[in-house]
């Protein structure tokens, strides 16, 4: 997640479209919602919420003054309580700051298996992390990029 997040911020800074928004307004507000990140892999131990939490933390640490990544899901329930008068307000307004962009993404994989020595199987998993930023006001995709990670492992008992 660290490598992908850092590459994402670097790629955003190289984008002419995104740089145009940065010149107009700093920081650029980018909403991240876990529901917009789709895990389309067979990885059974993958936790999307953990992935999104880590990614958001690293993105905000790496973004400097250019970007702020927003987690509306984290504050939604408390905002409702305060706005509804259920609990004392901390001074929030009726509406939250609007995001300039929304981050969406897909995590895909290509899994290759081939026989290895001793009846084992050599597995190569290529994972693609694809992300895009869509401008809220007109639904235009301003940026997209993909990042790859490859993992190899041998599965099964190897007899020598």
PDB file of C-alpha atoms in Angstrom, residues 18-159:
ATOM      1  CA  UNK A  18      -4.804  17.956 -11.682  1.00  0.00           C
ATOM      2  CA  UNK A  19      -2.163  20.690 -11.664  1.00  0.00           C
ATOM      3  CA  UNK A  20      -4.728  23.045 -13.183  1.00  0.00           C
ATOM      4  CA  UNK A  21      -6.986  22.458 -10.191  1.00  0.00           C
ATOM      5  CA  UNK A  22      -4.087  22.903  -7.747  1.00  0.00           C
ATOM      6  CA  UNK A  23      -3.330  26.317  -9.292  1.00  0.00           C
ATOM      7  CA  UNK A  24      -6.979  27.332  -8.733  1.00  0.00           C
ATOM      8  CA  UNK A  25      -7.291  26.007  -5.202  1.00  0.00           C
ATOM      9  CA  UNK A  26      -5.107  24.402  -2.551  1.00  0.00           C
ATOM     10  CA  UNK A  27      -5.635  21.947  -1.096  1.00  0.00           C
ATOM     11  CA  UNK A  28      -7.638  19.969  -3.633  1.00  0.00           C
ATOM     12  CA  UNK A  29     -10.262  17.978  -1.708  1.00  0.00           C
ATOM     13  CA  UNK A  30     -10.538  14.341  -2.804  1.00  0.00           C
ATOM     14  CA  UNK A  31     -13.216  12.071  -1.365  1.00  0.00           C
ATOM     15  CA  UNK A  32     -12.360   8.416  -0.844  1.00  0.00           C
ATOM     16  CA  UNK A  33     -15.224   6.035  -0.166  1.00  0.00           C
ATOM     17  CA  UNK A  34     -14.524   2.353   0.357  1.00  0.00           C
ATOM     18  CA  UNK A  35     -17.520   1.478  -1.836  1.00  0.00           C
ATOM     19  CA  UNK A  36     -15.805   3.102  -4.813  1.00  0.00           C
ATOM     20  CA  UNK A  37     -12.772   0.802  -4.491  1.00  0.00           C
ATOM     21  CA  UNK A  38     -13.574  -2.610  -5.982  1.00  0.00           C
ATOM     22  CA  UNK A  39     -11.557  -5.697  -5.085  1.00  0.00           C
ATOM     23  CA  UNK A  40     -11.863  -7.988  -8.109  1.00  0.00           C
ATOM     24  CA  UNK A  41      -9.238 -10.490  -7.000  1.00  0.00           C
ATOM     25  CA  UNK A  42      -9.356 -13.967  -5.530  1.00  0.00           C
ATOM     26  CA  UNK A  43      -7.311 -12.912  -2.490  1.00  0.00           C
ATOM     27  CA  UNK A  44      -9.276 -14.295   0.448  1.00  0.00           C
ATOM     28  CA  UNK A  45      -7.283 -12.520   3.154  1.00  0.00           C
ATOM     29  CA  UNK A  46      -7.720  -9.061   1.586  1.00  0.00           C
ATOM     30  CA  UNK A  47      -9.491  -6.507   3.783  1.00  0.00           C
ATOM     31  CA  UNK A  48     -10.682  -3.578   1.683  1.00  0.00           C
ATOM     32  CA  UNK A  49     -11.301  -1.416   4.770  1.00  0.00           C
ATOM     33  CA  UNK A  50      -7.736  -1.969   6.020  1.00  0.00           C
ATOM     34  CA  UNK A  51      -6.409  -1.247   2.518  1.00  0.00           C
ATOM     35  CA  UNK A  52      -8.437   1.994   2.244  1.00  0.00           C
ATOM     36  CA  UNK A  53      -7.444   3.109   5.774  1.00  0.00           C
ATOM     37  CA  UNK A  54      -3.751   2.559   5.070  1.00  0.00           C
ATOM     38  CA  UNK A  55      -3.985   4.159   1.652  1.00  0.00           C
ATOM     39  CA  UNK A  56      -5.738   7.251   3.038  1.00  0.00           C
ATOM     40  CA  UNK A  57      -3.171   7.680   5.807  1.00  0.00           C
ATOM     41  CA  UNK A  58      -0.234   7.401   3.416  1.00  0.00           C
ATOM     42  CA  UNK A  59      -1.874   9.627   0.793  1.00  0.00           C
ATOM     43  CA  UNK A  60      -2.488  12.371   3.348  1.00  0.00           C
ATOM     44  CA  UNK A  61       1.082  12.055   4.672  1.00  0.00           C
ATOM     45  CA  UNK A  62       2.543  12.211   1.148  1.00  0.00           C
ATOM     46  CA  UNK A  63       0.260  14.921  -0.257  1.00  0.00           C
ATOM     47  CA  UNK A  64       1.839  17.960   1.375  1.00  0.00           C
ATOM     48  CA  UNK A  65      -0.276  21.083   0.903  1.00  0.00           C
ATOM     49  CA  UNK A  66      -1.599  20.058  -2.525  1.00  0.00           C
ATOM     50  CA  UNK A  67      -4.244  17.478  -1.594  1.00  0.00           C
ATOM     51  CA  UNK A  68      -6.514  16.456   1.280  1.00  0.00           C
ATOM     52  CA  UNK A  69      -8.108  13.037   1.109  1.00  0.00           C
ATOM     53  CA  UNK A  70     -11.491  12.946   2.862  1.00  0.00           C
ATOM     54  CA  UNK A  71     -13.078   9.979   4.625  1.00  0.00           C
ATOM     55  CA  UNK A  72     -16.766  10.854   4.851  1.00  0.00           C
ATOM     56  CA  UNK A  73     -17.663   7.386   6.148  1.00  0.00           C
ATOM     57  CA  UNK A  74     -15.581   7.970   9.276  1.00  0.00           C
ATOM     58  CA  UNK A  75     -17.601  10.992  10.405  1.00  0.00           C
ATOM     59  CA  UNK A  76     -21.036  10.332   8.900  1.00  0.00           C
ATOM     60  CA  UNK A  77     -22.758   8.921  11.978  1.00  0.00           C
ATOM     61  CA  UNK A  78     -21.423  11.616  14.339  1.00  0.00           C
ATOM     62  CA  UNK A  79     -22.398  14.402  11.928  1.00  0.00           C
ATOM     63  CA  UNK A  80     -25.938  13.029  11.847  1.00  0.00           C
ATOM     64  CA  UNK A  81     -26.133  12.965  15.671  1.00  0.00           C
ATOM     65  CA  UNK A  82     -24.885  16.554  15.937  1.00  0.00           C
ATOM     66  CA  UNK A  83     -27.066  17.911  13.152  1.00  0.00           C
ATOM     67  CA  UNK A  84     -30.093  16.063  14.512  1.00  0.00           C
ATOM     68  CA  UNK A  85     -29.655  17.558  17.986  1.00  0.00           C
ATOM     69  CA  UNK A  86     -29.029  14.160  19.588  1.00  0.00           C
ATOM     70  CA  UNK A  87     -25.673  15.380  20.935  1.00  0.00           C
ATOM     71  CA  UNK A  88     -24.135  18.811  21.455  1.00  0.00           C
ATOM     72  CA  UNK A  89     -22.605  20.190  18.289  1.00  0.00           C
ATOM     73  CA  UNK A  90     -18.900  20.848  18.010  1.00  0.00           C
ATOM     74  CA  UNK A  91     -19.650  23.837  15.798  1.00  0.00           C
ATOM     75  CA  UNK A  92     -20.261  21.998  12.552  1.00  0.00           C
ATOM     76  CA  UNK A  93     -22.251  23.610   9.805  1.00  0.00           C
ATOM     77  CA  UNK A  94     -25.178  21.983   8.087  1.00  0.00           C
ATOM     78  CA  UNK A  95     -23.106  20.908   5.122  1.00  0.00           C
ATOM     79  CA  UNK A  96     -19.672  19.379   4.966  1.00  0.00           C
ATOM     80  CA  UNK A  97     -16.937  20.739   2.712  1.00  0.00           C
ATOM     81  CA  UNK A  98     -17.548  19.543  -0.804  1.00  0.00           C
ATOM     82  CA  UNK A  99     -14.928  17.453  -2.528  1.00  0.00           C
ATOM     83  CA  UNK A 100     -13.491  18.613  -5.836  1.00  0.00           C
ATOM     84  CA  UNK A 101     -12.799  15.052  -6.949  1.00  0.00           C
ATOM     85  CA  UNK A 102     -13.808  11.492  -6.076  1.00  0.00           C
ATOM     86  CA  UNK A 103     -11.301   8.647  -6.151  1.00  0.00           C
ATOM     87  CA  UNK A 104     -12.485   5.334  -7.530  1.00  0.00           C
ATOM     88  CA  UNK A 105     -10.507   2.225  -8.228  1.00  0.00           C
ATOM     89  CA  UNK A 106     -10.322  -1.427  -9.078  1.00  0.00           C
ATOM     90  CA  UNK A 107      -7.882  -4.031  -7.855  1.00  0.00           C
ATOM     91  CA  UNK A 108      -7.407  -6.830 -10.365  1.00  0.00           C
ATOM     92  CA  UNK A 109      -5.136  -9.820 -10.621  1.00  0.00           C
ATOM     93  CA  UNK A 110      -3.644 -12.254 -13.069  1.00  0.00           C
ATOM     94  CA  UNK A 111      -2.769 -15.581 -11.506  1.00  0.00           C
ATOM     95  CA  UNK A 112      -0.338 -17.955 -13.243  1.00  0.00           C
ATOM     96  CA  UNK A 113       0.486 -21.401 -11.892  1.00  0.00           C
ATOM     97  CA  UNK A 114       2.985 -23.917 -13.184  1.00  0.00           C
ATOM     98  CA  UNK A 115       4.304 -27.200 -11.825  1.00  0.00           C
ATOM     99  CA  UNK A 116       7.431 -26.972  -9.719  1.00  0.00           C
ATOM    100  CA  UNK A 117       9.894 -29.515  -8.405  1.00  0.00           C
ATOM    101  CA  UNK A 118       8.600 -32.175  -6.019  1.00  0.00           C
ATOM    102  CA  UNK A 119       4.925 -31.823  -6.897  1.00  0.00           C
ATOM    103  CA  UNK A 120       4.704 -28.238  -5.749  1.00  0.00           C
ATOM    104  CA  UNK A 121       3.154 -25.399  -7.708  1.00  0.00           C
ATOM    105  CA  UNK A 122       4.896 -22.129  -8.482  1.00  0.00           C
ATOM    106  CA  UNK A 123       2.374 -19.310  -8.347  1.00  0.00           C
ATOM    107  CA  UNK A 124       2.869 -15.832  -9.791  1.00  0.00           C
ATOM    108  CA  UNK A 125       0.241 -13.265  -8.863  1.00  0.00           C
ATOM    109  CA  UNK A 126       0.320  -9.960 -10.740  1.00  0.00           C
ATOM    110  CA  UNK A 127      -1.922  -7.423  -9.028  1.00  0.00           C
ATOM    111  CA  UNK A 128      -3.000  -4.256 -10.808  1.00  0.00           C
ATOM    112  CA  UNK A 129      -4.176  -1.272  -8.783  1.00  0.00           C
ATOM    113  CA  UNK A 130      -6.140   1.024 -11.107  1.00  0.00           C
ATOM    114  CA  UNK A 131      -7.363   4.385  -9.833  1.00  0.00           C
ATOM    115  CA  UNK A 132      -9.120   7.361 -11.370  1.00  0.00           C
ATOM    116  CA  UNK A 133     -10.170  10.811 -10.213  1.00  0.00           C
ATOM    117  CA  UNK A 134     -13.533  12.096 -11.375  1.00  0.00           C
ATOM    118  CA  UNK A 135     -14.451  15.776 -11.107  1.00  0.00           C
ATOM    119  CA  UNK A 136     -17.663  16.130  -9.101  1.00  0.00           C
ATOM    120  CA  UNK A 137     -19.137  19.102 -10.966  1.00  0.00           C
ATOM    121  CA  UNK A 138     -19.275  17.410 -14.382  1.00  0.00           C
ATOM    122  CA  UNK A 139     -18.294  13.722 -13.899  1.00  0.00           C
ATOM    123  CA  UNK A 140     -15.231  14.115 -16.141  1.00  0.00           C
ATOM    124  CA  UNK A 141     -12.334  11.767 -15.416  1.00  0.00           C
ATOM    125  CA  UNK A 142      -9.297  14.021 -14.995  1.00  0.00           C
ATOM    126  CA  UNK A 143      -6.691  11.440 -14.069  1.00  0.00           C
ATOM    127  CA  UNK A 144      -6.205   7.711 -14.113  1.00  0.00           C
ATOM    128  CA  UNK A 145      -3.202   5.491 -13.586  1.00  0.00           C
ATOM    129  CA  UNK A 146      -2.373   1.915 -12.716  1.00  0.00           C
ATOM    130  CA  UNK A 147       0.306   0.388 -10.546  1.00  0.00           C
ATOM    131  CA  UNK A 148       1.514  -3.231 -10.458  1.00  0.00           C
ATOM    132  CA  UNK A 149       2.850  -5.567  -7.814  1.00  0.00           C
ATOM    133  CA  UNK A 150       4.084  -9.084  -8.585  1.00  0.00           C
ATOM    134  CA  UNK A 151       4.388 -11.804  -5.979  1.00  0.00           C
ATOM    135  CA  UNK A 152       5.823 -15.285  -6.524  1.00  0.00           C
ATOM    136  CA  UNK A 153       5.551 -18.233  -4.196  1.00  0.00           C
ATOM    137  CA  UNK A 154       5.844 -21.994  -4.199  1.00  0.00           C
ATOM    138  CA  UNK A 155       2.820 -23.858  -2.852  1.00  0.00           C
ATOM    139  CA  UNK A 156       2.851 -27.448  -1.653  1.00  0.00           C
ATOM    140  CA  UNK A 157       5.357 -29.826  -0.191  1.00  0.00           C
ATOM    141  CA  UNK A 158       8.696 -30.006  -1.871  1.00  0.00           C
ATOM    142  CA  UNK A 159      10.503 -33.326  -1.321  1.00  0.00           C
TER     143      UNK A 159
END
